[in-house]
Amino acid sequence: MLKTAVIFVSLLLFVGGDIYDICTSLQWEGIQYVVTGAVQAGKPTMIQSTTQFSFDVNNSRIAASTSGSQDGHQFQKDFLFLYQEKTVYVIEEGKCHAEYLDNGFPPHCLPNNFTWTWWRTWYGFPKMDAQLWIFGYDGRVNDLTYHVQLFLELMTPASQQIFGKYNNEPIFQTTEVVNTTRGIKNPDVFTPPSSCKDAKPEGTYNTPVYLLGATFPRVAAVQ
């Protein structure tokens, strides 16, 4: 199971020499749709999920409200990652439990040796002057191959595909991101609910695979 929880939305492009650093906006919110095919405990599994994200680099925190299904079984979970407190709260069926985060705030940049292309499309708009400019990024991280598309005007992603192997097991993931906005409309999404008042961290947290999508460890990509 992949462990890094980085969701790639609202990008900025910085150019230095021949190296391109593509990083997320410091604060953004959006909805992510993910379909994941993976192998867990030696058995194939299919996970479909929808997540409303609030991503705050400035204060090292992420709020994620997720619903979906795994092999036909429905689930609903809310996650609150508070990296300054090294704690994640997981709320399910009105109950809250807390676990330790043993890593710092997740990286939010692509490896700097990804290749990139660009083009434009009209996506069915009636007028030719209503085109959208698209950036595409391709690269590898260890045994995973990534393909990412984003809109140039807002620097927000349109889609992503991941395929390859993780821990020697095959995985495929496709992601669509919609309704992305910069900033945080309601900072209260980062306040733990009353059900978490007495929750004490126990154990170390492993990020579930259905929370991922647009995930990039901050390491050099493997050629």
Short mmCIF file of C-alpha atoms in Angstrom, two decimals:
data_model
loop_
_atom_site.label_atom_id
_atom_site.label_comp_id
_atom_site.label_asym_id
_atom_site.label_seq_id
_atom_site.Cartn_x
_atom_site.Cartn_y
_atom_site.Cartn_z
CA MET A 1 0.00 0.00 0.00
CA LEU A 2 1.34 3.40 -0.92
CA LYS A 3 2.23 5.49 2.11
CA THR A 4 2.75 9.06 0.90
CA ALA A 5 -0.35 11.23 0.95
CA VAL A 6 0.28 13.94 -1.55
CA ILE A 7 -2.49 15.20 -3.75
CA PHE A 8 -1.30 17.21 -6.74
CA VAL A 9 -3.58 20.18 -7.39
CA SER A 10 -3.16 23.83 -8.41
CA LEU A 11 0.38 23.97 -9.72
CA LEU A 12 3.00 26.67 -10.09
CA LEU A 13 5.83 26.37 -12.58
CA PHE A 14 9.25 27.75 -11.63
CA VAL A 15 12.05 27.74 -14.19
CA GLY A 16 15.69 27.64 -13.17
CA GLY A 17 18.19 26.88 -15.92
CA ASP A 18 17.02 23.67 -17.57
CA ILE A 19 15.23 22.36 -14.46
CA TYR A 20 11.48 22.75 -13.98
CA ASP A 21 10.07 22.56 -10.44
CA ILE A 22 6.32 21.98 -10.50
CA CYS A 23 4.76 22.48 -7.08
CA THR A 24 1.29 22.73 -5.63
CA SER A 25 -0.28 25.99 -4.61
CA LEU A 26 0.19 26.78 -0.93
CA GLN A 27 -3.55 26.48 -0.24
CA TRP A 28 -6.23 24.83 -2.38
CA GLU A 29 -9.49 22.94 -2.22
CA GLY A 30 -11.06 20.56 -4.70
CA ILE A 31 -12.81 17.27 -5.40
CA GLN A 32 -10.86 14.23 -6.52
CA TYR A 33 -12.29 11.09 -8.16
CA VAL A 34 -10.03 8.05 -8.02
CA VAL A 35 -10.27 4.49 -9.33
CA THR A 36 -7.54 2.16 -8.07
CA GLY A 37 -6.77 -1.42 -9.01
CA ALA A 38 -4.22 -3.04 -6.71
CA VAL A 39 -3.20 -6.23 -4.97
CA GLN A 40 -3.62 -6.39 -1.18
CA ALA A 41 -2.61 -9.44 0.85
CA GLY A 42 -2.17 -11.34 -2.40
CA LYS A 43 -5.70 -10.62 -3.68
CA PRO A 44 -6.81 -8.20 -6.43
CA THR A 45 -8.96 -5.32 -5.21
CA MET A 46 -10.83 -2.45 -6.88
CA ILE A 47 -11.41 0.83 -5.04
CA GLN A 48 -13.52 3.78 -6.23
CA SER A 49 -13.55 6.97 -4.15
CA THR A 50 -14.55 10.63 -4.10
CA THR A 51 -12.65 12.98 -1.80
CA GLN A 52 -13.21 16.63 -0.90
CA PHE A 53 -9.78 18.04 -0.06
CA SER A 54 -8.56 21.14 1.75
CA PHE A 55 -4.77 21.35 1.42
CA ASP A 56 -2.86 23.91 3.52
CA VAL A 57 0.91 24.00 3.10
CA ASN A 58 1.24 27.17 5.17
CA ASN A 59 0.04 25.41 8.31
CA SER A 60 1.05 21.82 7.44
CA ARG A 61 -2.43 20.32 7.46
CA ILE A 62 -4.81 18.43 5.18
CA ALA A 63 -8.54 17.76 5.58
CA ALA A 64 -10.08 15.00 3.47
CA SER A 65 -13.67 13.77 3.45
CA THR A 66 -13.86 10.51 1.50
CA SER A 67 -16.65 8.20 0.37
CA GLY A 68 -16.44 5.23 -1.94
CA SER A 69 -16.50 1.49 -2.35
CA GLN A 70 -13.96 -1.32 -2.23
CA ASP A 71 -14.98 -4.51 -4.01
CA GLY A 72 -18.62 -3.51 -3.62
CA HIS A 73 -18.43 -2.57 0.07
CA GLN A 74 -19.29 1.07 0.79
CA PHE A 75 -17.25 3.28 3.13
CA GLN A 76 -17.24 6.86 4.42
CA LYS A 77 -14.29 8.30 6.32
CA ASP A 78 -13.09 11.77 7.22
CA PHE A 79 -9.39 12.41 7.73
CA LEU A 80 -7.66 15.33 9.44
CA PHE A 81 -3.86 15.37 9.04
CA LEU A 82 -2.23 17.80 11.51
CA TYR A 83 1.49 17.50 10.81
CA GLN A 84 2.60 20.11 13.33
CA GLU A 85 0.98 17.92 16.00
CA LYS A 86 2.23 14.71 14.29
CA THR A 87 -1.32 13.39 14.50
CA VAL A 88 -4.02 12.19 12.12
CA TYR A 89 -7.66 11.92 13.19
CA VAL A 90 -9.87 9.38 11.39
CA ILE A 91 -13.64 9.79 11.82
CA GLU A 92 -15.95 6.94 10.81
CA GLU A 93 -19.60 6.38 11.79
CA GLY A 94 -19.36 9.22 14.30
CA LYS A 95 -16.38 7.68 16.08
CA CYS A 96 -12.90 9.18 16.09
CA HIS A 97 -9.51 7.64 16.64
CA ALA A 98 -6.06 9.19 16.37
CA GLU A 99 -2.73 7.85 15.14
CA TYR A 100 0.83 9.17 14.98
CA LEU A 101 2.28 10.67 11.80
CA ASP A 102 5.94 9.68 11.73
CA ASN A 103 6.76 11.75 8.63
CA GLY A 104 6.77 15.48 8.03
CA PHE A 105 4.29 17.35 5.84
CA PRO A 106 4.18 15.47 2.53
CA PRO A 107 6.15 16.85 -0.39
CA HIS A 108 4.12 18.62 -3.04
CA CYS A 109 6.45 18.90 -6.02
CA LEU A 110 7.10 16.74 -9.04
CA PRO A 111 10.57 15.26 -9.43
CA ASN A 112 12.51 17.83 -11.43
CA ASN A 113 13.42 15.48 -14.29
CA PHE A 114 9.86 14.80 -15.45
CA THR A 115 9.38 15.47 -19.16
CA TRP A 116 6.65 17.88 -20.22
CA THR A 117 4.66 18.79 -23.30
CA TRP A 118 1.97 21.31 -24.04
CA TRP A 119 -0.84 21.80 -26.51
CA ARG A 120 -4.27 23.41 -26.71
CA THR A 121 -7.78 22.06 -27.05
CA TRP A 122 -11.27 23.46 -27.50
CA TYR A 123 -13.01 20.64 -25.59
CA GLY A 124 -16.21 21.18 -27.56
CA PHE A 125 -16.51 24.91 -26.93
CA PRO A 126 -18.55 26.61 -29.68
CA LYS A 127 -15.97 29.32 -30.43
CA MET A 128 -12.36 28.83 -31.45
CA ASP A 129 -11.25 31.61 -29.09
CA ALA A 130 -12.47 29.57 -26.09
CA GLN A 131 -9.57 27.14 -26.21
CA LEU A 132 -7.85 25.72 -23.14
CA TRP A 133 -4.10 25.31 -22.94
CA ILE A 134 -3.02 21.96 -21.52
CA PHE A 135 0.28 20.92 -19.95
CA GLY A 136 1.19 17.25 -19.79
CA TYR A 137 3.86 15.64 -17.60
CA ASP A 138 5.33 12.16 -17.87
CA GLY A 139 7.86 10.46 -15.66
CA ARG A 140 8.79 7.54 -13.44
CA VAL A 141 9.27 7.25 -9.69
CA ASN A 142 10.89 3.94 -8.81
CA ASP A 143 8.67 1.29 -10.46
CA LEU A 144 5.69 3.60 -11.09
CA THR A 145 4.96 5.47 -14.33
CA TYR A 146 3.00 8.73 -14.13
CA HIS A 147 1.08 10.79 -16.68
CA VAL A 148 -0.41 14.12 -15.51
CA GLN A 149 -2.45 16.76 -17.35
CA LEU A 150 -3.26 20.25 -16.08
CA PHE A 151 -4.80 23.46 -17.34
CA LEU A 152 -2.32 26.26 -17.96
CA GLU A 153 -4.59 29.25 -17.23
CA LEU A 154 -5.40 28.23 -13.63
CA MET A 155 -2.47 25.83 -13.22
CA THR A 156 -4.83 23.14 -11.91
CA PRO A 157 -4.73 19.44 -12.84
CA ALA A 158 -7.22 17.78 -15.13
CA SER A 159 -6.28 14.12 -14.76
CA GLN A 160 -3.59 11.63 -13.82
CA GLN A 161 -2.72 7.99 -14.44
CA ILE A 162 -0.34 5.79 -12.44
CA PHE A 163 0.66 2.26 -13.34
CA GLY A 164 3.44 -0.13 -12.47
CA LYS A 165 4.46 -1.94 -9.31
CA TYR A 166 4.69 -1.00 -5.65
CA ASN A 167 6.34 -3.44 -3.24
CA ASN A 168 6.50 -5.85 -6.18
CA GLU A 169 2.70 -5.85 -6.56
CA PRO A 170 0.91 -4.41 -9.62
CA ILE A 171 -1.11 -1.21 -9.24
CA PHE A 172 -3.10 1.06 -11.53
CA GLN A 173 -4.76 4.33 -10.58
CA THR A 174 -6.64 6.94 -12.58
CA THR A 175 -7.61 10.32 -11.11
CA GLU A 176 -9.85 13.21 -12.17
CA VAL A 177 -9.80 16.52 -10.27
CA VAL A 178 -12.65 19.05 -10.49
CA ASN A 179 -13.92 22.24 -8.82
CA THR A 180 -10.42 23.27 -7.75
CA THR A 181 -10.07 26.68 -6.10
CA ARG A 182 -7.17 28.46 -4.46
CA GLY A 183 -7.32 29.39 -0.79
CA ILE A 184 -9.33 27.90 2.09
CA LYS A 185 -12.98 28.99 2.26
CA ASN A 186 -13.62 27.68 5.77
CA PRO A 187 -10.62 27.09 8.08
CA ASP A 188 -12.93 25.24 10.49
CA VAL A 189 -12.49 22.11 8.33
CA PHE A 190 -9.15 21.72 10.15
CA THR A 191 -10.71 21.76 13.63
CA PRO A 192 -11.14 18.27 15.12
CA PRO A 193 -14.81 17.46 15.83
CA SER A 194 -16.03 16.97 19.39
CA SER A 195 -15.82 13.19 18.95
CA CYS A 196 -12.02 13.57 18.74
CA LYS A 197 -11.68 15.50 22.02
CA ASP A 198 -10.51 12.51 24.04
CA ALA A 199 -8.80 10.61 21.22
CA LYS A 200 -5.15 9.85 22.01
CA PRO A 201 -2.75 8.82 19.23
CA GLU A 202 -2.09 5.09 19.11
CA GLY A 203 0.11 3.36 16.57
CA THR A 204 1.60 4.76 13.36
CA TYR A 205 -0.61 5.70 10.43
CA ASN A 206 -0.39 4.19 6.94
CA THR A 207 -2.25 6.18 4.29
CA PRO A 208 -4.96 4.10 2.55
CA VAL A 209 -4.55 3.61 -1.17
CA TYR A 210 -7.94 5.18 -1.99
CA LEU A 211 -6.78 8.54 -0.59
CA LEU A 212 -4.01 8.77 -3.14
CA GLY A 213 -3.91 10.18 -6.61
CA ALA A 214 -1.38 12.58 -7.98
CA THR A 215 1.19 11.39 -5.47
CA PHE A 216 4.85 12.24 -5.92
CA PRO A 217 7.63 11.52 -3.44
CA ARG A 218 10.19 14.35 -3.53
CA VAL A 219 12.96 12.23 -4.99
CA ALA A 220 14.71 12.14 -8.33
CA ALA A 221 12.72 10.17 -10.86
CA VAL A 222 14.23 6.94 -12.10
CA GLN A 223 15.15 7.04 -15.75
#
